[in-house]
Amino acid sequence: MTMPPRLRKLALTVHVAASVGWLGAVIAFLALAVIGSTSQDEQTVRGAYLVMEPAAWYVLVPLAFASLVSGIVQSLGTMWGLFRHYWVLFKLLITVVATAVLLIYMETFRFMAGVAADPRADLDAVRNTSPRLHAVLALLVLLVALVLAVYKPRGMTRYGQRMQYEQRTKSRGKVPVS
């Protein structure tokens, strides 16, 4: 069932805003990670790691879930469908895995903030290259999802091929043979 045009445009707007917001937030986290691992100022280093956890909870996690839910709504309410095209399935898989990794990584953010908050912790103990690596990987993964959304590579799943065949035969007035 496809959505009416106004609802479809609203759903698309929400999905694009959430997805682009998530991408932008990952870039901001990459900047924080670089600052935290390279700055010579102790307060700047500690501040970068202290801000990551709450910012992730209030920005990254909500945008990841908004992107996931709005993407599912988009696929179910448009001609693309959730299981008809491989690119849609790959985007779904990318988003689910990236969201799951983010949720697992939240414990690391909590740990790093705890170390950064401890004034007795040596600056080298506060510095951590893990957020930089994870932000770069997240950026690459989200860019792959973006490319899939823009280019929409061909390739229908078997389910999609069957649905297309049924629609064609139905429009011709024929009953499909099983």
Short mmCIF file of C-alpha atoms in Angstrom, two decimals:
data_model
loop_
_atom_site.label_atom_id
_atom_site.label_comp_id
_atom_site.label_asym_id
_atom_site.label_seq_id
_atom_site.Cartn_x
_atom_site.Cartn_y
_atom_site.Cartn_z
CA MET A 1 0.00 0.00 0.00
CA THR A 2 1.48 3.33 -1.03
CA MET A 3 1.07 6.50 0.99
CA PRO A 4 -0.75 9.52 -0.34
CA PRO A 5 1.66 12.06 -1.90
CA ARG A 6 1.61 14.55 1.01
CA LEU A 7 2.26 11.88 3.61
CA ARG A 8 4.95 10.32 1.42
CA LYS A 9 6.73 13.68 1.11
CA LEU A 10 6.49 14.24 4.85
CA ALA A 11 7.90 10.78 5.56
CA LEU A 12 10.69 11.35 3.04
CA THR A 13 11.52 14.72 4.62
CA VAL A 14 11.72 13.15 8.08
CA HIS A 15 13.90 10.32 6.78
CA VAL A 16 16.31 12.59 4.91
CA ALA A 17 16.56 15.00 7.86
CA ALA A 18 17.25 12.18 10.34
CA SER A 19 19.75 10.46 8.07
CA VAL A 20 21.65 13.62 7.15
CA GLY A 21 21.54 14.70 10.80
CA TRP A 22 23.04 11.37 11.83
CA LEU A 23 25.77 11.77 9.24
CA GLY A 24 26.51 15.31 10.46
CA ALA A 25 26.56 14.19 14.09
CA VAL A 26 29.09 11.49 13.23
CA ILE A 27 31.28 14.14 11.58
CA ALA A 28 31.01 16.27 14.74
CA PHE A 29 32.00 13.24 16.83
CA LEU A 30 34.97 12.65 14.55
CA ALA A 31 36.04 16.24 15.21
CA LEU A 32 35.68 15.69 18.98
CA ALA A 33 37.68 12.48 18.74
CA VAL A 34 40.48 14.20 16.83
CA ILE A 35 40.52 17.09 19.30
CA GLY A 36 40.55 14.70 22.26
CA SER A 37 43.39 12.62 20.91
CA THR A 38 45.60 15.45 19.60
CA SER A 39 45.11 18.52 21.77
CA GLN A 40 47.87 19.49 24.17
CA ASP A 41 45.46 21.30 26.51
CA GLU A 42 44.38 19.02 29.38
CA GLN A 43 40.98 20.67 29.88
CA THR A 44 40.21 20.44 26.16
CA VAL A 45 41.09 16.74 26.09
CA ARG A 46 39.02 15.95 29.17
CA GLY A 47 36.14 18.11 27.91
CA ALA A 48 36.06 16.34 24.54
CA TYR A 49 35.68 12.91 26.17
CA LEU A 50 33.24 14.20 28.79
CA VAL A 51 30.86 15.61 26.19
CA MET A 52 30.80 12.49 23.99
CA GLU A 53 28.53 10.36 26.18
CA PRO A 54 25.65 12.81 26.74
CA ALA A 55 25.89 14.10 23.18
CA ALA A 56 25.66 10.53 21.89
CA TRP A 57 22.58 9.83 24.01
CA TYR A 58 20.86 13.07 23.00
CA VAL A 59 21.97 13.29 19.36
CA LEU A 60 23.42 10.10 17.83
CA VAL A 61 21.02 7.56 19.34
CA PRO A 62 17.80 9.51 18.57
CA LEU A 63 18.94 10.25 15.01
CA ALA A 64 19.90 6.61 14.44
CA PHE A 65 16.47 5.41 15.59
CA ALA A 66 14.68 8.16 13.65
CA SER A 67 16.57 7.16 10.52
CA LEU A 68 15.76 3.47 11.06
CA VAL A 69 12.05 3.95 11.76
CA SER A 70 11.48 6.57 9.07
CA GLY A 71 13.34 4.39 6.55
CA ILE A 72 11.06 1.45 7.32
CA VAL A 73 7.99 3.69 7.02
CA GLN A 74 9.32 5.05 3.72
CA SER A 75 9.95 1.62 2.27
CA LEU A 76 6.60 0.20 3.34
CA GLY A 77 4.68 3.22 2.05
CA THR A 78 6.29 3.52 -1.37
CA MET A 79 6.70 1.44 -4.49
CA TRP A 80 10.18 0.40 -3.36
CA GLY A 81 8.91 -1.86 -0.59
CA LEU A 82 10.99 -3.30 2.21
CA PHE A 83 11.84 -6.65 0.61
CA ARG A 84 11.57 -5.94 -3.12
CA HIS A 85 14.96 -4.42 -3.90
CA TYR A 86 18.40 -5.40 -2.70
CA TRP A 87 19.49 -1.80 -2.17
CA VAL A 88 16.62 -1.26 0.30
CA LEU A 89 17.56 -4.44 2.17
CA PHE A 90 21.22 -3.41 2.28
CA LYS A 91 20.28 0.04 3.62
CA LEU A 92 18.10 -1.60 6.26
CA LEU A 93 20.91 -3.95 7.24
CA ILE A 94 23.43 -1.10 7.38
CA THR A 95 21.13 1.00 9.56
CA VAL A 96 20.26 -1.85 11.94
CA VAL A 97 23.91 -2.88 12.36
CA ALA A 98 25.13 0.71 12.75
CA THR A 99 22.45 1.41 15.37
CA ALA A 100 23.28 -1.79 17.25
CA VAL A 101 27.02 -1.01 17.23
CA LEU A 102 26.24 2.51 18.48
CA LEU A 103 24.18 1.14 21.37
CA ILE A 104 26.94 -1.29 22.30
CA TYR A 105 29.52 1.51 22.03
CA MET A 106 27.58 3.67 24.51
CA GLU A 107 29.25 1.70 27.32
CA THR A 108 32.64 2.79 25.94
CA PHE A 109 31.50 6.43 25.95
CA ARG A 110 30.46 6.01 29.59
CA PHE A 111 33.84 4.50 30.50
CA MET A 112 35.80 7.22 28.67
CA ALA A 113 33.76 9.96 30.37
CA GLY A 114 34.48 8.36 33.74
CA VAL A 115 38.22 8.34 33.09
CA ALA A 116 38.13 11.92 31.78
CA ALA A 117 36.25 13.07 34.89
CA ASP A 118 38.86 11.60 37.23
CA PRO A 119 41.39 14.40 37.94
CA ARG A 120 43.94 11.80 39.06
CA ALA A 121 43.91 10.09 35.66
CA ASP A 122 46.97 10.78 33.56
CA LEU A 123 46.25 12.57 30.27
CA ASP A 124 47.57 9.60 28.32
CA ALA A 125 44.99 7.41 30.10
CA VAL A 126 42.25 9.85 29.11
CA ARG A 127 43.21 9.87 25.42
CA ASN A 128 41.60 7.11 23.42
CA THR A 129 41.82 6.49 19.68
CA SER A 130 38.76 4.26 19.65
CA PRO A 131 36.22 7.07 19.06
CA ARG A 132 38.22 8.31 16.08
CA LEU A 133 38.29 4.84 14.51
CA HIS A 134 34.60 4.22 15.20
CA ALA A 135 33.60 7.64 13.85
CA VAL A 136 35.55 7.07 10.63
CA LEU A 137 33.98 3.63 10.19
CA ALA A 138 30.50 5.00 10.96
CA LEU A 139 31.05 7.78 8.46
CA LEU A 140 32.03 5.29 5.75
CA VAL A 141 29.07 3.03 6.49
CA LEU A 142 26.60 5.92 6.44
CA LEU A 143 28.09 7.19 3.19
CA VAL A 144 27.53 3.75 1.64
CA ALA A 145 23.87 3.98 2.71
CA LEU A 146 23.69 7.46 1.19
CA VAL A 147 25.13 6.24 -2.12
CA LEU A 148 22.63 3.38 -2.19
CA ALA A 149 19.77 5.81 -1.59
CA VAL A 150 20.87 8.16 -4.35
CA TYR A 151 21.87 5.65 -7.03
CA LYS A 152 19.35 2.88 -6.24
CA PRO A 153 21.26 0.08 -7.98
CA ARG A 154 19.19 -2.38 -9.94
CA GLY A 155 18.46 -5.79 -8.60
CA MET A 156 15.21 -7.14 -7.30
CA THR A 157 14.88 -9.86 -4.73
CA ARG A 158 12.96 -13.01 -5.62
CA TYR A 159 10.07 -11.65 -3.60
CA GLY A 160 10.22 -8.42 -5.62
CA GLN A 161 10.34 -10.30 -8.91
CA ARG A 162 7.34 -12.40 -7.87
CA MET A 163 5.39 -9.30 -6.82
CA GLN A 164 6.23 -7.58 -10.10
CA TYR A 165 5.12 -10.64 -12.08
CA GLU A 166 1.85 -10.84 -10.15
CA GLN A 167 1.15 -7.15 -10.75
CA ARG A 168 1.82 -7.49 -14.48
CA THR A 169 -0.39 -10.55 -14.89
CA LYS A 170 -3.09 -8.97 -12.73
CA SER A 171 -3.08 -5.83 -14.90
CA ARG A 172 -3.47 -8.00 -18.01
CA GLY A 173 -6.39 -9.84 -16.46
CA LYS A 174 -4.56 -13.13 -16.13
CA VAL A 175 -4.29 -15.25 -13.04
CA PRO A 176 -0.68 -16.18 -12.21
CA VAL A 177 0.19 -19.85 -12.41
CA SER A 178 1.91 -21.26 -9.32
#
